[in-house]
Tab-separated table of C-alpha atoms in Angstrom:
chain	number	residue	atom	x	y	z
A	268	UNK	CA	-13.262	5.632	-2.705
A	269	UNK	CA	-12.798	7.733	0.008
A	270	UNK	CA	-12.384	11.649	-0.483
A	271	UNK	CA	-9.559	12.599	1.856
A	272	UNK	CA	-9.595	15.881	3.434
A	273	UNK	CA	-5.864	18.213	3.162
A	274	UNK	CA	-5.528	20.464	6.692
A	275	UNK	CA	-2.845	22.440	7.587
A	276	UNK	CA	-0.890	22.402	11.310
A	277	UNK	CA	1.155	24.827	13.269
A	278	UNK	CA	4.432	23.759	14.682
A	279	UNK	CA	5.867	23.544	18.059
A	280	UNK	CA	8.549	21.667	20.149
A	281	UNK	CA	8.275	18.309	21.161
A	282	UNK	CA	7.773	17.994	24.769
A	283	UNK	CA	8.971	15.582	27.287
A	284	UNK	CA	7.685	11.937	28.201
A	285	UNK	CA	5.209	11.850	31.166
A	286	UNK	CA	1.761	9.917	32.179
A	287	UNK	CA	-0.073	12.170	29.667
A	288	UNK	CA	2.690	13.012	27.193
A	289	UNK	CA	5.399	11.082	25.133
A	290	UNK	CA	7.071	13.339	22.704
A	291	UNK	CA	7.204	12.695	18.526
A	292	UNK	CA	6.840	14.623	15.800
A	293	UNK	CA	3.817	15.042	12.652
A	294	UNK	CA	3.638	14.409	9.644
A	295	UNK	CA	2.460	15.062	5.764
A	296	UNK	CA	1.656	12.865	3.053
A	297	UNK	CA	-0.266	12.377	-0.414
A	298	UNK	CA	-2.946	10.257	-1.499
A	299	UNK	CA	-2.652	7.000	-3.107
A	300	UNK	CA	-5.156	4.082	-3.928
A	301	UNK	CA	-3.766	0.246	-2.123
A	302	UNK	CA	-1.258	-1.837	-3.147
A	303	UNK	CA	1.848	-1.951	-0.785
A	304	UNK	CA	2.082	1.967	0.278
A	305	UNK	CA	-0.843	4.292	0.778
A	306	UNK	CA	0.074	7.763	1.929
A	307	UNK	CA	-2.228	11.288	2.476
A	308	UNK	CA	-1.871	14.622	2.796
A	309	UNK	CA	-3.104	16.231	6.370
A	310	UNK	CA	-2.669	19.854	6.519
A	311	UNK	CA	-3.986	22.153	9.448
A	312	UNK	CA	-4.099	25.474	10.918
A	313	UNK	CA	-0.915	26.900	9.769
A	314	UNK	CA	2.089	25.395	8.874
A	315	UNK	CA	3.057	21.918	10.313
A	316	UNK	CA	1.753	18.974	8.038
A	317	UNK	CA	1.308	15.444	8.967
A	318	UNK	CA	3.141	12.913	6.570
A	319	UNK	CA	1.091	9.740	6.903
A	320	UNK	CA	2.255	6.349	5.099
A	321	UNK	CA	-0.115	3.347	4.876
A	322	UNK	CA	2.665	0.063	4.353
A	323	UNK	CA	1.619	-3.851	3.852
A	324	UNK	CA	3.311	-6.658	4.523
A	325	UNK	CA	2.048	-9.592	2.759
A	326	UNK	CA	2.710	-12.772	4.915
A	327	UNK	CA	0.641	-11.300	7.600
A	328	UNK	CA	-1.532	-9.123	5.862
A	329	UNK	CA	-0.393	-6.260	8.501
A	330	UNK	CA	-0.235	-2.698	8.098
A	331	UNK	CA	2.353	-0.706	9.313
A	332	UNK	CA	1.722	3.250	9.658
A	333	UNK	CA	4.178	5.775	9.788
A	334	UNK	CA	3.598	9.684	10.344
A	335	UNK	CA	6.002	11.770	11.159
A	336	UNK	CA	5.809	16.321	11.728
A	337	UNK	CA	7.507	17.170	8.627
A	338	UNK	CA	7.610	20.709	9.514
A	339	UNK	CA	9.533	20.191	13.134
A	340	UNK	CA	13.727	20.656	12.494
A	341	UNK	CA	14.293	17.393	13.353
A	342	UNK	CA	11.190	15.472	11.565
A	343	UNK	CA	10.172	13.288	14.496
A	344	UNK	CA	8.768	10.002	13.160
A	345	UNK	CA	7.173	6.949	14.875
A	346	UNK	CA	5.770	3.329	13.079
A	347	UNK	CA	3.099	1.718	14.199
A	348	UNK	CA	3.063	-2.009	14.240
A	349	UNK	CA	6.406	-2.585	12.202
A	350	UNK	CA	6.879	-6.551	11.238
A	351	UNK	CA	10.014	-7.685	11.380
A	352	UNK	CA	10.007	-8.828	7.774
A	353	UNK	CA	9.682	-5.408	6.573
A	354	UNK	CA	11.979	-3.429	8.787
A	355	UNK	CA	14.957	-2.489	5.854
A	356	UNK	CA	12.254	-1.284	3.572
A	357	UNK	CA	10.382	0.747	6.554
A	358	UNK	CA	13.641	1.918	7.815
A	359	UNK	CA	14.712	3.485	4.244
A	360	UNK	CA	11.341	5.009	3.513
A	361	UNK	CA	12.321	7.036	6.683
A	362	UNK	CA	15.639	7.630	5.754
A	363	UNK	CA	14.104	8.853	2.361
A	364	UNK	CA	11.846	10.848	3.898
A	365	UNK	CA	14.616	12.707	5.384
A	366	UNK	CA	12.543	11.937	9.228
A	367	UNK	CA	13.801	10.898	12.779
A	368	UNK	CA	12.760	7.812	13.883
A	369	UNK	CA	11.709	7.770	17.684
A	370	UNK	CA	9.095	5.768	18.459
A	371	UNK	CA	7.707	1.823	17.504
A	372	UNK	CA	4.783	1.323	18.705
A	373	UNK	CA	2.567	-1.608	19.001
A	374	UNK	CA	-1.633	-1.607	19.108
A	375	UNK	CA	-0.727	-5.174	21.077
A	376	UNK	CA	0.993	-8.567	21.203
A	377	UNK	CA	0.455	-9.989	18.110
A	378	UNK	CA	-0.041	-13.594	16.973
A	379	UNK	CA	0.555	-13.994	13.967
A	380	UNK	CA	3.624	-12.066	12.570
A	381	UNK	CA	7.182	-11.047	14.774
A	382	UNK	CA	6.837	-7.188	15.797
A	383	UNK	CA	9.761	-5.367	14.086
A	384	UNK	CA	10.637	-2.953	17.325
A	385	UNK	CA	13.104	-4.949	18.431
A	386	UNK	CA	14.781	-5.285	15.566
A	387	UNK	CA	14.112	-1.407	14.694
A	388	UNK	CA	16.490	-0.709	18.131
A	389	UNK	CA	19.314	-2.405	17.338
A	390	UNK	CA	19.376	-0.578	13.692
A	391	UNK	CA	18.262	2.938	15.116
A	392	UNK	CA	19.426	3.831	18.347
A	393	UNK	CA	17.560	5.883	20.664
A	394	UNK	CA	14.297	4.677	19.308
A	395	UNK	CA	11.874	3.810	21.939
A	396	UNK	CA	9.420	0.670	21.791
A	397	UNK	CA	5.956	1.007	23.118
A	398	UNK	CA	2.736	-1.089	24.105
A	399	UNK	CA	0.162	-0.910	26.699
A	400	UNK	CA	0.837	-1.833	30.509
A	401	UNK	CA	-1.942	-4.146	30.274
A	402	UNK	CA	-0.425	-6.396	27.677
A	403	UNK	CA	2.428	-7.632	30.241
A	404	UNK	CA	5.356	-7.142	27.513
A	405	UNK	CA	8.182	-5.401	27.533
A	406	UNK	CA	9.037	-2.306	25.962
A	407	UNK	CA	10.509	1.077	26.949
A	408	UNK	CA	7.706	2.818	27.610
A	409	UNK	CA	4.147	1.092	29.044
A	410	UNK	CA	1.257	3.116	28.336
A	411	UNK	CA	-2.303	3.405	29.888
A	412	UNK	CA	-5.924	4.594	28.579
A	413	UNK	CA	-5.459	8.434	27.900
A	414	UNK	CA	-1.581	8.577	28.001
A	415	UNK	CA	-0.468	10.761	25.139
A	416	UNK	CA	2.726	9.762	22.443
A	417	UNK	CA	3.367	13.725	21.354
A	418	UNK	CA	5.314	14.227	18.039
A	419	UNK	CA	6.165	17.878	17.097
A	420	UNK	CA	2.630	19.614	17.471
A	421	UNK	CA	0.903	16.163	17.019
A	422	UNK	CA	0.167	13.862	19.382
A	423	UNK	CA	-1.853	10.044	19.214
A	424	UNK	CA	-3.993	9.501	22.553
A	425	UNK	CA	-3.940	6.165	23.750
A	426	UNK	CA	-7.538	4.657	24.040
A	427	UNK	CA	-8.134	0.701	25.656
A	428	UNK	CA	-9.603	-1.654	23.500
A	429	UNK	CA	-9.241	-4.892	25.071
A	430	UNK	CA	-11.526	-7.605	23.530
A	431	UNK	CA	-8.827	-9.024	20.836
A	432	UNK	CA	-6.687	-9.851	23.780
A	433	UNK	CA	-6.335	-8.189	27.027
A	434	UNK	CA	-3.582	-5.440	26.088
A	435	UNK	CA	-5.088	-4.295	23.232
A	436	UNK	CA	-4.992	-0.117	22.726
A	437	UNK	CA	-6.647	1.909	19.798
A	438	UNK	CA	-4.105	5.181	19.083
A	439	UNK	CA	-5.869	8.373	17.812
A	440	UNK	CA	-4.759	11.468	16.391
A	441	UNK	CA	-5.337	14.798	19.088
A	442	UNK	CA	-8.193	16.671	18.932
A	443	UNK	CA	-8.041	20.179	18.513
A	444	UNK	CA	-7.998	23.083	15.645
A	445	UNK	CA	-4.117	22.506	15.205
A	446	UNK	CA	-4.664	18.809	15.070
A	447	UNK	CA	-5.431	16.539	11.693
A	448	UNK	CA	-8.492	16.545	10.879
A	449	UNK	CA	-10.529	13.934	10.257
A	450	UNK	CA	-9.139	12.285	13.211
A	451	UNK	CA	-7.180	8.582	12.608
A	452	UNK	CA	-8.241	6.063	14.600
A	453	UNK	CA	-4.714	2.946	14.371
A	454	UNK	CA	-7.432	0.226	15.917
A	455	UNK	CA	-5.188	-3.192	15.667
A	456	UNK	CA	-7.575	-5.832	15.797
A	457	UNK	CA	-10.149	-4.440	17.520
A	458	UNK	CA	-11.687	-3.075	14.703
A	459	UNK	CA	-10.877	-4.330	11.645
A	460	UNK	CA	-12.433	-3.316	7.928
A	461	UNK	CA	-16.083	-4.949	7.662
A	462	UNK	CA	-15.065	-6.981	10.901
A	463	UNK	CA	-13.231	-7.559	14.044
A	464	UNK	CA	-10.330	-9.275	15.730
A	465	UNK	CA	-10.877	-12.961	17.465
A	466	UNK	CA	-11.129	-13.386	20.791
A	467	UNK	CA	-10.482	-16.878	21.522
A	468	UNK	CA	-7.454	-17.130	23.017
A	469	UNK	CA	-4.666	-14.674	24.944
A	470	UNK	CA	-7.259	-13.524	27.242
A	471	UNK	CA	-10.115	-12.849	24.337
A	472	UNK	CA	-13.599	-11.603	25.382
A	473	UNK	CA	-16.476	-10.954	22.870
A	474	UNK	CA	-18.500	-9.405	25.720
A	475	UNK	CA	-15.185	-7.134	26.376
A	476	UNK	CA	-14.136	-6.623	22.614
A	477	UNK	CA	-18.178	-5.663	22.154
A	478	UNK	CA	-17.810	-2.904	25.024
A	479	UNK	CA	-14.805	-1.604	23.431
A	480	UNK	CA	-15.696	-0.873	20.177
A	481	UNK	CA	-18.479	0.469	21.685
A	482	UNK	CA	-17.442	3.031	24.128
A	483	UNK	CA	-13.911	3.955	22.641
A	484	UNK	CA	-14.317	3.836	18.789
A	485	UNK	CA	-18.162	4.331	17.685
A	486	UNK	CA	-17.722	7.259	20.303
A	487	UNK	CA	-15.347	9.084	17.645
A	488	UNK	CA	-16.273	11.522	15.210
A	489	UNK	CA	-18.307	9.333	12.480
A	490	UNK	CA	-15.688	10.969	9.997
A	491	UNK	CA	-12.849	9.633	12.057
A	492	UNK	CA	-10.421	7.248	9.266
A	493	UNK	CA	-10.490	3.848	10.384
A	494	UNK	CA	-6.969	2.741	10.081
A	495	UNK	CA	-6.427	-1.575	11.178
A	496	UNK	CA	-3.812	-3.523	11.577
A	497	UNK	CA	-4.797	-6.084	9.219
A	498	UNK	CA	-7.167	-6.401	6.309
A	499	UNK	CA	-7.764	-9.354	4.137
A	500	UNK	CA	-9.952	-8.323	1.053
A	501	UNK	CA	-7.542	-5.474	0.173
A	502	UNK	CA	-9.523	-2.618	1.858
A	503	UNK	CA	-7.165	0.376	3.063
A	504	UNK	CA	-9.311	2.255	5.246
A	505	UNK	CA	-12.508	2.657	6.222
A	506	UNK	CA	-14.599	5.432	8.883
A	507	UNK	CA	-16.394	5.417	11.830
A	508	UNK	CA	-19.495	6.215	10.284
A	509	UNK	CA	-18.927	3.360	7.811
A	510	UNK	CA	-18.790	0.512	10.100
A	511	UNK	CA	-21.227	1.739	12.812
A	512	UNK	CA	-23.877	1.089	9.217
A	513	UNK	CA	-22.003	-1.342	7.320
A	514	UNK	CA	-19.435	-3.517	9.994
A	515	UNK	CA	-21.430	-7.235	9.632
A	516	UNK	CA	-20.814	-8.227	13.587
A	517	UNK	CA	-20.504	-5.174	15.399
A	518	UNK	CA	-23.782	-3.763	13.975
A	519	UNK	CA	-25.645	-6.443	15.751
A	520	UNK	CA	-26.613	-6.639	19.280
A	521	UNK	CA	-24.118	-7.664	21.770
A	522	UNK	CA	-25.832	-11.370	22.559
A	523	UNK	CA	-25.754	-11.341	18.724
A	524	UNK	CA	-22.053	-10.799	18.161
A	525	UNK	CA	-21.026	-12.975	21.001
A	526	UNK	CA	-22.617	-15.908	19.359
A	527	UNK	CA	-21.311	-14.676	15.695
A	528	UNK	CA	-18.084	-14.554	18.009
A	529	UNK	CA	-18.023	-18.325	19.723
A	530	UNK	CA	-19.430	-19.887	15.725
A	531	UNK	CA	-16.036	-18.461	13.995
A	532	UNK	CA	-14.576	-21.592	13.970
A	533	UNK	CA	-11.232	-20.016	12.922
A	534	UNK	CA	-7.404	-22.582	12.875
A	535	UNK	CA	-5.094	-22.039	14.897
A	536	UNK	CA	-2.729	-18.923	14.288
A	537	UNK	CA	0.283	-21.052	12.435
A	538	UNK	CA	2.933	-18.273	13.829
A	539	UNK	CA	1.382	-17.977	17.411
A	540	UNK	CA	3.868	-20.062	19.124
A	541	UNK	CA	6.866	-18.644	17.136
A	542	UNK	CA	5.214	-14.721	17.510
A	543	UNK	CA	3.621	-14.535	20.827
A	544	UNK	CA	6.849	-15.235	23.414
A	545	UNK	CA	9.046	-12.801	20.728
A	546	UNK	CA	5.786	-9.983	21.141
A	547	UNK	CA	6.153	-10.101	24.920
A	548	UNK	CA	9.392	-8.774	25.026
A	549	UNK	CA	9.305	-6.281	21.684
A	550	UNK	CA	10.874	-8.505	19.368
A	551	UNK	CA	14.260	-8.174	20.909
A	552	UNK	CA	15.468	-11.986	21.456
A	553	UNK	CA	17.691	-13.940	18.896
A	554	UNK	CA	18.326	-10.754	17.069
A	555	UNK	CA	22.186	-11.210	16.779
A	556	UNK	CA	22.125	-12.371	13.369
A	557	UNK	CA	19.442	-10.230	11.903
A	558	UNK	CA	20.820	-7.200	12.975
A	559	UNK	CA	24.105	-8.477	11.322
């Protein structure tokens, strides 16, 4: 089991959306081994702590992530990849938690479960959906490789990992002295636990998803936390380090993995024709009677 380091933050004022920033606040949390909630305790430089919460659904097999700056006033939160199944329970763990929800965010357009942002908005106003510009959906805000969501003193930079599908982004925690530390890489599908996403179908690439990893991910800090949006042998988190030894396809050469890639032989996603037109617009059709 992983040893997870505490480190303290200082706290400052959320600053306004632009190209580089999008503001949100950090969070502090406590460790705990898997089963449906996993949360840690990031502490650094002086007094702002990052509450992290690790959340499963079990349908999908999809984590959801939620950190929040616990020391800001006003407890700025954000989720990352909410499921519209789980929305009531996410939604009072925040409300528990005392936090601000202002951000759900996705790492892309999913296939095999409903994103819960749109269903998030019509519960919480004010709270802003997010995915990348690439992806073609909807949401309030569109981001782009090296765009920054900022949250109190914390901030997730916005890294493109398209491979899984063409909109895919990796989000990771700021570097810096007042930052967590390890850094938390949220990687969707692009890199999962021991594994990867597919990429045969919404504009998949091995050769793409092979690059991405690659360039944007094995390029972190080898103590960077590995955080996916999925995992199917109930493994929580894994590191950099760990899968640039240990990751079975992305440890081979790229002609390697591209065959490992096109062999999968994998069914067809049973929710992708239910989940794929709802991801392109954030969830937020037919939600009348949910919301009710």
């Amino acid at each position: 089991m992983l040893r997870l380091r505490c480190l303290l933050l200082t706290s400052c004022n959320p600053l306004p959306f632009n190209r580089q920033f999008l503001h949100s606040p950090i969070v502090s949390c406590s460790s705990s081994v898997r089963s449906k909630m996993q949360s840690i305790n990031y502490t650094t430089g002086s007094s702002t702590k990052l509450l992290f919460r690790q959340l499963f659904e079990k349908e999908s097999s999809t984590y959801t992530y939620l950190l929040a700056d616990a020391s800001h006033p006003d407890k700025p939160a954000l989720l990352v990849d909410p499921v519209d199944r789980t929305v009531d329970r996410d939604l009072s763990l925040v409300n528990d938690l005392g936090l601000k929800l202002v951000y759900a965010i996705n790492t892309h357009v999913h296939a095999d479960h409903v994103t819960g942002s749109g269903l998030i908005k019509t519960k919480v106003p004010g709270v802003k959906s997010i995915i990348s510009k690439a992806s073609k959906a909807s949401a309030d805000i569109l981001v782009e490789a090296g765009d920054k969501i900022q949250f109190g003193d914390l901030y997730l930079e916005v890294r493109a990992t398209p491979g899984h599908t063409v909109g895919c982004v990796t989000y990771v925690t700021g570097d810096g002295p007042d930052q967590p530390q390890p850094r938390m890489a949220f990687t969707g599908d692009a890199l999962l636990i021991r594994g990867c996403g597919r990429t045969d179908f919404q504009g998949g690439s091995s050769e793409q998803l092979y690059e991405s990893v690659h360039s944007q991910i094995f390029t972190l800090p080898k103590d960077t936390f590995i955080y996916p949006a999925h995992d199917y042998k109930g493994f929580t988190v894994s590191t950099v380090g760990e899968e640039m030894l240990y990751n079975p396809r992305l440890t081979k050469d790229e002609e390697t993995f591209k065959s490992i890639m096109e062999n999968l032989k994998l069914s067809y996603p049973k929710m992708i024709d239910v989940a794929v037109p709802a991801n392109m617009v954030c969830g937020l059709q037919d939600l009348e009677s949910k919301a009710a």
